[in-house]
Short mmCIF file of C-alpha atoms and ligand atoms in Angstrom, two decimals:
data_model
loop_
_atom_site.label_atom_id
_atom_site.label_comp_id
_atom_site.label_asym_id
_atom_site.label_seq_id
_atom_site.Cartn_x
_atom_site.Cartn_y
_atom_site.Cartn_z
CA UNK A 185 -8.92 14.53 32.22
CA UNK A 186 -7.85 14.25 28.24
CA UNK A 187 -9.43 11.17 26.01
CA UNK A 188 -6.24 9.46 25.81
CA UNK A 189 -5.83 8.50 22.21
CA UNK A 190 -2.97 6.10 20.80
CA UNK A 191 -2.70 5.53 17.12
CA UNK A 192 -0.34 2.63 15.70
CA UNK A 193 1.11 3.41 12.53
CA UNK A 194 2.04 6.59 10.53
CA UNK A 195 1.35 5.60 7.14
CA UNK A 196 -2.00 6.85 5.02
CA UNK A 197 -4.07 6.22 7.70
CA UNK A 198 -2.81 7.04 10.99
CA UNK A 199 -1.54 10.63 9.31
CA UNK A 200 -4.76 10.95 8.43
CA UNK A 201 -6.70 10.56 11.27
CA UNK A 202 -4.07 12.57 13.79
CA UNK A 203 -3.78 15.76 11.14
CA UNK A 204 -8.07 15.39 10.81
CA UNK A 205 -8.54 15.35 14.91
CA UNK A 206 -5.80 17.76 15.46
CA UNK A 207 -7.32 20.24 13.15
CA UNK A 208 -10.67 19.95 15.00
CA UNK A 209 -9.76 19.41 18.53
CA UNK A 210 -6.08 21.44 18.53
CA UNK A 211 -4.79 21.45 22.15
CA UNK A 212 -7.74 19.95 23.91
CA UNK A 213 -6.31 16.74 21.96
CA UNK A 214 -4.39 14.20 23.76
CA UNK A 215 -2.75 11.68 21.18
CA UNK A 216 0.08 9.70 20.91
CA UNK A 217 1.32 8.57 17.01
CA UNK A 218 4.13 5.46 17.25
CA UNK A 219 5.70 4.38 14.21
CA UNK A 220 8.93 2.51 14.67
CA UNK A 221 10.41 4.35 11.01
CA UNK A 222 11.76 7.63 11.26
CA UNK A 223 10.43 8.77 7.96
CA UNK A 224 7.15 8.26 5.61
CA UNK A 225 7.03 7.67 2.12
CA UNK A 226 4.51 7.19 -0.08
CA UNK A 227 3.37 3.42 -1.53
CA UNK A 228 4.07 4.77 -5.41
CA UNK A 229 7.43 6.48 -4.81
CA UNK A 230 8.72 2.82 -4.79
CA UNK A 231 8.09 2.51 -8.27
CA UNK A 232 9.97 6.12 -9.04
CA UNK A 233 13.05 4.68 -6.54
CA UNK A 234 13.28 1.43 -8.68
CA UNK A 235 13.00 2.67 -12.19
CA UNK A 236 15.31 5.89 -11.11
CA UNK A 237 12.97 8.28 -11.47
CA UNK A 238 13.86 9.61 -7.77
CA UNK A 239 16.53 8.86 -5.29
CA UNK A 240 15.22 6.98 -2.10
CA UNK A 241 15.94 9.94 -0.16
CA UNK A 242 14.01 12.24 -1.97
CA UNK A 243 11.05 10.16 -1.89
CA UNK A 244 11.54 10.25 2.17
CA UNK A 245 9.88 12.45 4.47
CA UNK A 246 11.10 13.17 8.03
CA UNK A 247 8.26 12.71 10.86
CA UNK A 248 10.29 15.04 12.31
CA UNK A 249 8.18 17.87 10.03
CA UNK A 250 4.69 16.39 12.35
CA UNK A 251 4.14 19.78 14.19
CA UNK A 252 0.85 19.15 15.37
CA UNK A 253 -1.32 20.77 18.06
CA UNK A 254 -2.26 17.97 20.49
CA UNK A 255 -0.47 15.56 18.87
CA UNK A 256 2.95 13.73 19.86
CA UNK A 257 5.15 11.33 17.72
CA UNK A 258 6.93 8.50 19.07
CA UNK A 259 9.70 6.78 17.33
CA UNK A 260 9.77 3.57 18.71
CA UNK A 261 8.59 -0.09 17.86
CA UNK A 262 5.78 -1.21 19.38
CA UNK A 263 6.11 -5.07 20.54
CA UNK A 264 2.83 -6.02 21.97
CA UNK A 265 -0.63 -4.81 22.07
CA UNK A 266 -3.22 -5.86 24.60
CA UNK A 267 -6.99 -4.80 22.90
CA UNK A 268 -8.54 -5.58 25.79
CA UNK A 269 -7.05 -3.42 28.49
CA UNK A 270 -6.16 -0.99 25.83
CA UNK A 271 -2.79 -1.10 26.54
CA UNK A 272 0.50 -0.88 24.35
CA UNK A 273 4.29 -1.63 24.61
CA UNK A 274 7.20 -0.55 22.61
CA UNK A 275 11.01 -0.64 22.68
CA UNK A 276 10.80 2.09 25.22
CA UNK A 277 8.18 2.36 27.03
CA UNK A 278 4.32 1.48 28.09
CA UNK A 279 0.92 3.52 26.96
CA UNK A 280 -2.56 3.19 28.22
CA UNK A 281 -5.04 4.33 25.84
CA UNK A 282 -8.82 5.46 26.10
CA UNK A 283 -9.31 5.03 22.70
CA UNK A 284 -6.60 3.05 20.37
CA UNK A 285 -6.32 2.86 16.79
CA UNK A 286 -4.42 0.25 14.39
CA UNK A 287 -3.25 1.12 11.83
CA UNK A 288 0.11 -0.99 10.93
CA UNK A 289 -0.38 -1.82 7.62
CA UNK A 290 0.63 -5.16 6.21
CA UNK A 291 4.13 -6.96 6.12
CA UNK A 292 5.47 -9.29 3.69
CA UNK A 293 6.26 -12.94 4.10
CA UNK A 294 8.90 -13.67 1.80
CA UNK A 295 9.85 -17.27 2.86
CA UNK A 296 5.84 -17.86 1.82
CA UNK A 297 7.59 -18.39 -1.60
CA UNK A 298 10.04 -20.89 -1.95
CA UNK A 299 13.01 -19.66 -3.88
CA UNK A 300 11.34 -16.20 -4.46
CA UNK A 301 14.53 -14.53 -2.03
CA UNK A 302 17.65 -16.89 -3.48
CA UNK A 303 16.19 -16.51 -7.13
CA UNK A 304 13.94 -13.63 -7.61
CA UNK A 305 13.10 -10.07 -6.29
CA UNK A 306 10.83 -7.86 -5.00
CA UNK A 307 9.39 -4.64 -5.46
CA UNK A 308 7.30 -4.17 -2.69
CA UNK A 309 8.85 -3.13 0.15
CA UNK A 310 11.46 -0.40 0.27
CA UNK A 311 14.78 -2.19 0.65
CA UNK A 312 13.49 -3.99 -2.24
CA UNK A 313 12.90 -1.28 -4.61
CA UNK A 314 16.44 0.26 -3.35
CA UNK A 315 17.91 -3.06 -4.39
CA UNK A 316 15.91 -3.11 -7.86
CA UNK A 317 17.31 0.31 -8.46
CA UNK A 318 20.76 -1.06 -9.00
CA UNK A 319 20.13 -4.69 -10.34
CA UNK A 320 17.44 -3.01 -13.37
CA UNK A 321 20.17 -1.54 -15.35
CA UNK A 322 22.46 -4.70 -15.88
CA UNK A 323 19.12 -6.47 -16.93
CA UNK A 324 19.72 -6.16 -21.32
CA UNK A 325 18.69 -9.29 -22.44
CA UNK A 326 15.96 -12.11 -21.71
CA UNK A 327 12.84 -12.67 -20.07
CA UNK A 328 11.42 -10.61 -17.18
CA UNK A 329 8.18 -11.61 -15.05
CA UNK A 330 6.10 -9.11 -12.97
CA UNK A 331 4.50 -11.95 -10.78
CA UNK A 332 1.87 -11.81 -8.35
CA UNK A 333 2.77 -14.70 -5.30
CA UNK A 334 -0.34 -14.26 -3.15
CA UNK A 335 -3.58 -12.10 -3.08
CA UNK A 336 -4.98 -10.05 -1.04
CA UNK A 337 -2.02 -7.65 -2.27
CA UNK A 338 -1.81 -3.78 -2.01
CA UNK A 339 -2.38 -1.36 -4.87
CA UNK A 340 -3.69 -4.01 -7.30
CA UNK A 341 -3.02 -1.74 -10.38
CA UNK A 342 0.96 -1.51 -8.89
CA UNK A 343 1.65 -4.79 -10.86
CA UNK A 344 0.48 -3.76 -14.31
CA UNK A 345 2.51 -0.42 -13.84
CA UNK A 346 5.51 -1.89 -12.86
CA UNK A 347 5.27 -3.90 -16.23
CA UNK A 348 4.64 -0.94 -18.19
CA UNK A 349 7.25 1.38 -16.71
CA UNK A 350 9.80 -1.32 -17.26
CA UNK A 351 8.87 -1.48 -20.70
CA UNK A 352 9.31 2.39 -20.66
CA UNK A 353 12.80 1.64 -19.04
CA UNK A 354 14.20 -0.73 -21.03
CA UNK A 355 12.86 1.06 -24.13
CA UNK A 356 14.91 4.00 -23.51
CA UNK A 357 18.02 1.99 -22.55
CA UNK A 358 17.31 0.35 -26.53
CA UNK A 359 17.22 -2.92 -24.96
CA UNK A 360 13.38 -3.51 -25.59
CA UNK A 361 13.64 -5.68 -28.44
CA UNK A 362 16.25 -8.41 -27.00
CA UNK A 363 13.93 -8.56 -23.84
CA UNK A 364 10.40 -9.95 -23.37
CA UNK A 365 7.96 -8.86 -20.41
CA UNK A 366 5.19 -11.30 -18.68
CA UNK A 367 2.88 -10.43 -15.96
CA UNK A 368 1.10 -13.27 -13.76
CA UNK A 369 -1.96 -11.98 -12.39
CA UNK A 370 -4.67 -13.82 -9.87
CA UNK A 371 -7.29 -12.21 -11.79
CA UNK A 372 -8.67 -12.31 -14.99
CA UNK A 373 -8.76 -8.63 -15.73
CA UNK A 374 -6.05 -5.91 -14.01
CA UNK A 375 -8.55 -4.27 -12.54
CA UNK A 376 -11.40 -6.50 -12.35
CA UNK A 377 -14.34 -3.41 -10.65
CA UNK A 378 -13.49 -1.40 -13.57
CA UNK A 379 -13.77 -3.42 -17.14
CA UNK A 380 -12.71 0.19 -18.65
CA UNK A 381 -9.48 0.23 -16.59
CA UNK A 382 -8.98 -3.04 -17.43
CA UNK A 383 -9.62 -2.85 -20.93
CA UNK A 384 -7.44 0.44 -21.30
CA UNK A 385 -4.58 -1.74 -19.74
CA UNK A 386 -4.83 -4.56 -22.07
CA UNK A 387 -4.74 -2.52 -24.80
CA UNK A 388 -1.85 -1.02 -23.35
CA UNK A 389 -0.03 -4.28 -22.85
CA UNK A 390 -0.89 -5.38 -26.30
CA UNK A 391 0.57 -2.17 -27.83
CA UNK A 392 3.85 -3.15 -26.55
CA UNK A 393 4.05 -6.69 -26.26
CA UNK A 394 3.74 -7.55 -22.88
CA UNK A 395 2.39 -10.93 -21.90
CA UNK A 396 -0.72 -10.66 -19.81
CA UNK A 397 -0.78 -14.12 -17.69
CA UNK A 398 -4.22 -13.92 -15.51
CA UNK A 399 -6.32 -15.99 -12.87
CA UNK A 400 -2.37 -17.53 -11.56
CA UNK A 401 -0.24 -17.04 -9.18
CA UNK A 402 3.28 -17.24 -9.42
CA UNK A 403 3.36 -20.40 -6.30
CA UNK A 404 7.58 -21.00 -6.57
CA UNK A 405 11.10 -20.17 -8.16
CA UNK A 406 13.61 -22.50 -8.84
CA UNK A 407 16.44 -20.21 -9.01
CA UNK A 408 18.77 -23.56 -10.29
CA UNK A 409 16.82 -24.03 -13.19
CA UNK A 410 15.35 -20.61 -13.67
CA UNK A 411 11.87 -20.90 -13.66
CA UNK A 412 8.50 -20.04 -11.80
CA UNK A 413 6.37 -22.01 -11.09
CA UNK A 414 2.92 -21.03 -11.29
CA UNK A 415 -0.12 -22.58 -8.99
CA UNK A 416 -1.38 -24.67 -11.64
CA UNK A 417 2.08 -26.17 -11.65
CA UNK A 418 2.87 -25.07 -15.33
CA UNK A 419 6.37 -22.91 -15.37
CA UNK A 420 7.59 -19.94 -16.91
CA UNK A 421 11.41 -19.67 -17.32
CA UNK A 422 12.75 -16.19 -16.74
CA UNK A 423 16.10 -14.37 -16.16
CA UNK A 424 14.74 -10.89 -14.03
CA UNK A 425 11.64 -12.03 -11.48
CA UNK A 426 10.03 -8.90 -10.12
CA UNK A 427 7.72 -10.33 -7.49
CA UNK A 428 4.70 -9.30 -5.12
CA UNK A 429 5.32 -10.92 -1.98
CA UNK A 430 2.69 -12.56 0.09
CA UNK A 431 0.88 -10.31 2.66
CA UNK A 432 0.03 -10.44 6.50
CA UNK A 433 -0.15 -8.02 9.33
CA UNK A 434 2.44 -7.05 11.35
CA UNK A 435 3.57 -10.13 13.49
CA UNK A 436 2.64 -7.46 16.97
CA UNK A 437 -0.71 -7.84 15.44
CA UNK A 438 -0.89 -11.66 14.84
CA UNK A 439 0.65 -11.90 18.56
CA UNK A 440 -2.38 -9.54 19.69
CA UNK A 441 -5.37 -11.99 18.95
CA UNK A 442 -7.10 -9.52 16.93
CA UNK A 443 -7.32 -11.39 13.54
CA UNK A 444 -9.25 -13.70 11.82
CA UNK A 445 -8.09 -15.36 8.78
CA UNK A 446 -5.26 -14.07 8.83
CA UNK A 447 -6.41 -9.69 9.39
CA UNK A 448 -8.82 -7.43 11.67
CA UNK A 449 -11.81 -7.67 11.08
CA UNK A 450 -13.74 -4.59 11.67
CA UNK A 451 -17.80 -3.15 11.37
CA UNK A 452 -17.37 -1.86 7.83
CA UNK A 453 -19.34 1.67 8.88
CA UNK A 454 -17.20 3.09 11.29
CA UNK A 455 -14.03 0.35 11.77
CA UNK A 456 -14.45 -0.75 15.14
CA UNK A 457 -13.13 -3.98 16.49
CA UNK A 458 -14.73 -6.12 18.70
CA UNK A 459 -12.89 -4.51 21.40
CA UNK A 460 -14.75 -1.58 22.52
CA UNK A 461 -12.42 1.77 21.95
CA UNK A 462 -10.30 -0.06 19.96
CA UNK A 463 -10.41 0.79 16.06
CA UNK A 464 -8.94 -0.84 13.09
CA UNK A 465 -8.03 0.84 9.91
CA UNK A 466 -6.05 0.64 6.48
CA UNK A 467 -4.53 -2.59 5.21
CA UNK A 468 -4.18 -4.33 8.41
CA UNK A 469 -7.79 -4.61 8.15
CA UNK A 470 -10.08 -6.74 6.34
CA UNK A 471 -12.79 -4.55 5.96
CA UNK A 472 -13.48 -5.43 2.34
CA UNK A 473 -11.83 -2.40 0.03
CA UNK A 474 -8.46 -3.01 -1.73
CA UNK A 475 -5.30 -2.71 0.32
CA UNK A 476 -4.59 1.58 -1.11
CA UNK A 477 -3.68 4.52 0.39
CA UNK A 478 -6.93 6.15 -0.77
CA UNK A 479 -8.85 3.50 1.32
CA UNK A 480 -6.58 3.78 4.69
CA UNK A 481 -7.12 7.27 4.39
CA UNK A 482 -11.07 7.65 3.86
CA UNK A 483 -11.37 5.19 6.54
CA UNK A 484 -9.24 7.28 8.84
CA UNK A 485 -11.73 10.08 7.90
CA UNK A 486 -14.43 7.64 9.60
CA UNK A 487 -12.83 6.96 12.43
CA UNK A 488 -11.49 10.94 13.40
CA UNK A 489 -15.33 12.54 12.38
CA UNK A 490 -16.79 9.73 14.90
CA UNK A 491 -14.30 10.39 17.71
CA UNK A 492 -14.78 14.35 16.90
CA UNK A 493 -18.54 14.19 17.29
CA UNK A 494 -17.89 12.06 20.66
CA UNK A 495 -14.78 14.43 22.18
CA UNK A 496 -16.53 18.04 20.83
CA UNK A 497 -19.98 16.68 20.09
CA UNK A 498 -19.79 17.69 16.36
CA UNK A 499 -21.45 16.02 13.47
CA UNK A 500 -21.61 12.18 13.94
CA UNK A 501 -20.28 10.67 10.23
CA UNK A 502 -22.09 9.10 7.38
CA UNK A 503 -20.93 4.96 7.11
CA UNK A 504 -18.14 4.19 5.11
CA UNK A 505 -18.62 4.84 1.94
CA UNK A 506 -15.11 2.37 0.83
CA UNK A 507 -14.75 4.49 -2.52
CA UNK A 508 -11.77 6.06 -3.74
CA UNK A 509 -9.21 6.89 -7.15
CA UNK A 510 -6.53 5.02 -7.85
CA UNK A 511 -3.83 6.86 -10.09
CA UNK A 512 -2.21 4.29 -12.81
CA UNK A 513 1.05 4.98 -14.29
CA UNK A 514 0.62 3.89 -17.97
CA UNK A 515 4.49 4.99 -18.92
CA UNK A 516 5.98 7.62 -20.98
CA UNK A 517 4.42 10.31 -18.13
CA UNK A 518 0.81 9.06 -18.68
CA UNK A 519 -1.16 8.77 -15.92
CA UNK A 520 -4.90 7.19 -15.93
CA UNK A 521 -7.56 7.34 -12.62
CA UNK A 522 -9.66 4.60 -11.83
CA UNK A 523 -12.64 5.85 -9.55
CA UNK A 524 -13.78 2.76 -7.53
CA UNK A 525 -16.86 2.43 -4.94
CA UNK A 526 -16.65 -0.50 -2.62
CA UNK A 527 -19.78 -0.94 -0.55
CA UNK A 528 -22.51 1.80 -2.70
CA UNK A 529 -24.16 -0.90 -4.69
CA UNK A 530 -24.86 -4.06 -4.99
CA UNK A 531 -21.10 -4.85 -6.17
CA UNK A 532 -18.13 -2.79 -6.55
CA UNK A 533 -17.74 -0.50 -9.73
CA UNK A 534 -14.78 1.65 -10.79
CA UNK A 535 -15.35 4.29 -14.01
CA UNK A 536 -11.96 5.47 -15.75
CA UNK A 537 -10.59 8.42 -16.44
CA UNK A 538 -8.12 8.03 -20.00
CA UNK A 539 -4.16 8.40 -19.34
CA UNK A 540 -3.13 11.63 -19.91
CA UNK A 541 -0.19 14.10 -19.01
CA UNK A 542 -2.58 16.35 -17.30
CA UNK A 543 -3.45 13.44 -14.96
CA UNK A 544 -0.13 12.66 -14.26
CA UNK A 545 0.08 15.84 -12.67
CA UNK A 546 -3.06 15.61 -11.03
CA UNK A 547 -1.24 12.49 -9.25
CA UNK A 548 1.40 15.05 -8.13
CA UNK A 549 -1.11 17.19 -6.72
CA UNK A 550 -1.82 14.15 -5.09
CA UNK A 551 1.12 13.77 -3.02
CA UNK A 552 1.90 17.23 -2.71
CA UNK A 553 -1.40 18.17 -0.83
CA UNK A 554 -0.37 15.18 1.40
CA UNK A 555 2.76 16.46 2.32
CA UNK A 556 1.12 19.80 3.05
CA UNK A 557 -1.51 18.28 4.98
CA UNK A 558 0.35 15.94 6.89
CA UNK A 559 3.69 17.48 7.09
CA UNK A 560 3.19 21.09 6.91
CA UNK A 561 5.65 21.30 3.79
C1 FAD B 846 4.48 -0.46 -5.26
C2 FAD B 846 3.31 0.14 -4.54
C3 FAD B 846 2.56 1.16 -5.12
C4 FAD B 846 1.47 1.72 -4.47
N1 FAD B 846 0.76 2.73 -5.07
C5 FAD B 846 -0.31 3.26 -4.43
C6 FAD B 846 -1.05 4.31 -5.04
O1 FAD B 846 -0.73 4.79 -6.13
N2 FAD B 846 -2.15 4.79 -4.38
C7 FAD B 846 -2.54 4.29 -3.17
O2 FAD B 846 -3.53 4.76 -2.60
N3 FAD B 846 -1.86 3.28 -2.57
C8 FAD B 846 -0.76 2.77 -3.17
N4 FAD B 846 -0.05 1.75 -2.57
C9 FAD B 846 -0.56 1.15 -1.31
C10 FAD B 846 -0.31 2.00 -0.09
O3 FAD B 846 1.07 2.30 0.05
C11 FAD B 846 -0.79 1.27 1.16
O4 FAD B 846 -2.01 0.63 0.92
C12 FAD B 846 -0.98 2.28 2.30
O5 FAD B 846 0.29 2.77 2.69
C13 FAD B 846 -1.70 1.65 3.50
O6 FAD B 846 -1.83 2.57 4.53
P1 FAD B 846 -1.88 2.09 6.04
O7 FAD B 846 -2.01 3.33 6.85
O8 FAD B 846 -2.88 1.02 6.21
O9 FAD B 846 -0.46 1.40 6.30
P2 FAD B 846 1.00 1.94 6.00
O10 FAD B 846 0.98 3.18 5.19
O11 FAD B 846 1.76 0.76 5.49
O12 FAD B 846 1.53 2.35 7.45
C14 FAD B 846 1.77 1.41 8.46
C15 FAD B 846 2.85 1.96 9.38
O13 FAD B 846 2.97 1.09 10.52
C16 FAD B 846 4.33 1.04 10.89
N5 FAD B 846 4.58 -0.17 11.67
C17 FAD B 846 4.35 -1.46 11.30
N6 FAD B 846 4.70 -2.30 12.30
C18 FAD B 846 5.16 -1.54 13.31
C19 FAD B 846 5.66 -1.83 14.62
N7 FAD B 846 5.75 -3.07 15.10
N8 FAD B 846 6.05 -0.79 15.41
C20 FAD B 846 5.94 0.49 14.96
N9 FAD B 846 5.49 0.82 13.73
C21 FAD B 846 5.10 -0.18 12.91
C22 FAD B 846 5.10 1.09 9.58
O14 FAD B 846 6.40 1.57 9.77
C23 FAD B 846 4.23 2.03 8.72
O15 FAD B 846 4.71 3.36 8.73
C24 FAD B 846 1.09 1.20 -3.20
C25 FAD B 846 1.85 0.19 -2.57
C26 FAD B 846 2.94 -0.33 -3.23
C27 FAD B 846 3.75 -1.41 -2.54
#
């Protein structure tokens, strides 16, 4: 009999961890991928769909291309999870699993912020970033906020770039000038593991005038009046709100009794629940890295050497290490690399590597060796 393997979720991590085992294990393999999308796209290309850079069905790619020996992809949604028997339901079916994995990513709770969906927008989900695309270009004249509602968020540098691509944006539209740009941040740096990043981005903001708010949230809108209201109740009035929505996991997940505070908790070395066979990785987790791609994926790599060393008796893997680079879009096709190590030291660090056009393609090497990998295109 096969290890029966289920993995939740094909984003980052769950591509990750199905291309790793199937490349090892090929047909001896027995695993199921669900995702209830019929398509992946990657976290940035929302950015390139709202400024116009790419159509949203460029940016899309079919799981249809998943031609993997061993491995089978469901599209279907998956309604309830039961950790301990192992055992998983969808829209169309049941699945017992030997070993499970979850990776579902995190959600957004929009009604978490009062007025933020009658008076405001967001940018961080895909319907939103389709909308943005067509609301951006009839913004000419007044103020525009980049706000952070709630933290943990993913892709903490995604903020800063949205504020400097929409500078970019309304720059070459020659509408800079009658328009001013804020950008509420919970911290008090962007990047607060890497003071170069950070410093790099400031600079950046000062060049062209944008507003850095930190250590606030953005806590409300008032769409009558115009204004949002920040958590130390002062406002900000505004006429374009670009907003990061509050967080949490999938509501399957909440339903499943695997979180605490809110996400699943996992052993930061090798991502396992409490629930023996049953693994947790990516943002659903809270296993102490930022909510990024990079992190979903390096824990997937975890997780797949572990189960290879236990299914083919191969190497067993090192802990996780929770370090990865983070690509920042700087504007005007400058691209900067933040390399950050979670759990090495006694704190996290992050060095950085200076924007440059030659990094901007390294970012679309990025992607394109992730298609390749996970896709075969
Ligand atoms: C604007 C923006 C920019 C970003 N830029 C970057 C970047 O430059 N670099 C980087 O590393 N990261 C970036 N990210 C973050 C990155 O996209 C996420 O952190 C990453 O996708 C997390 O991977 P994951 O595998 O944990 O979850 P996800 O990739 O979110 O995958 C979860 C999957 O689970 C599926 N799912 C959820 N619920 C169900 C259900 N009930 N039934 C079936 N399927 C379900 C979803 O459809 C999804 O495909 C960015 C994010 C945003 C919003």
């Amino acid at each position: 009999m096969k290890t029966r393997l289920v993995v939740l979720g094909a984003g980052f991590g769950g591509l990750e961890l199905s291309s790793m085992l199937s490349e090892a294990l090929g047909e001896s393999l027995d695993l199921t991928l669900i995702d209830r999308n019929d398509s992946f796209f990657f976290g940035f290309s929302k950015l390139d769909v709202m400024f116009g850079h790419q159509t949203p069905e460029a940016v899309c790619i079919s799981y249809r291309s998943i031609v993997k020996p061993g491995v089978t992809f469901r599209q279907e949604a998956i309604t309830a999870i039961d950790p301990e028997a192992r055992r998983v339901t969808t829209d169309s079916g049941t699945y017992n699993a030997d070993v499970l994995v979850v990776a579902l990513g995190a959600d957004y709770d929009l009604d978490a912020t009062p007025g933020l969906v009658e008076g405001g927008n967001e940018f961080y989900s895909f319907a939103g970033a389709e909308r943005l695309r067509e609301i951006l270009p009839t913004f000419s004249k007044g103020r525009a906020i980049v706000g952070v509602t709630s933290a943990p968020f993913k892709c903490p540098p995604a903020p800063s770039e949205a504020a400097l691509l929409l500078h970019d944006f309304l720059s070459q539209r020659g509408v800079r000038e009658a328009c001013e740009i804020s950008l509420v941040m919970p911290f008090g740096v962007p990047i607060p593991p890497s003071p170069e990043t950070s410093q790099a981005l400031l600079a950046a903001f000062a060049e062209r005038d944008i507003t850095f708010v930190p250590n606030r949230l953005v806590r409300a809108l008032d769409p009558g009046r115009h204004v949002a209201i920040l958590d130390d109740e002062s406002e900000m009035p505004y006429d374009l709100f670009l907003g990061v929505p509050k967080h949490k996991v999938p509501d399957v997940v909440a339903a499943s009794g695997m979180t605490e505070d809110g996400w699943i908790p996992v052993d930061p070395k090798n991502l396992e629940t409490r629930f023996p066979g049953v693994y947790a990785i990516g943002d659903v987790t809270s296993v102490g890295t930022p909510k990024a791609g990079v992190f979903a994926e390096g824990a997937a790599r975890v997780v797949a050497q572990s189960l290879i060393a236990e299914l083919s008796a191969g190497e067993s893997p090192r802990a996780y290490a929770g370090a990865g680079s983070c690509y920042v879009e700087f504007g005007a096709g400058r691209v900067g690399r933040v390399d950050v190590d979670f759990f090495s030291g006694p704190s996290p660090t992050g060095s950085y590597t200076e924007a440059s056009v030659e990094l901007a393609a390294e970012k679309g090497h990025f992607g394109s060796s992730r298609r390749a990998r996970w896709f075969g295109l």
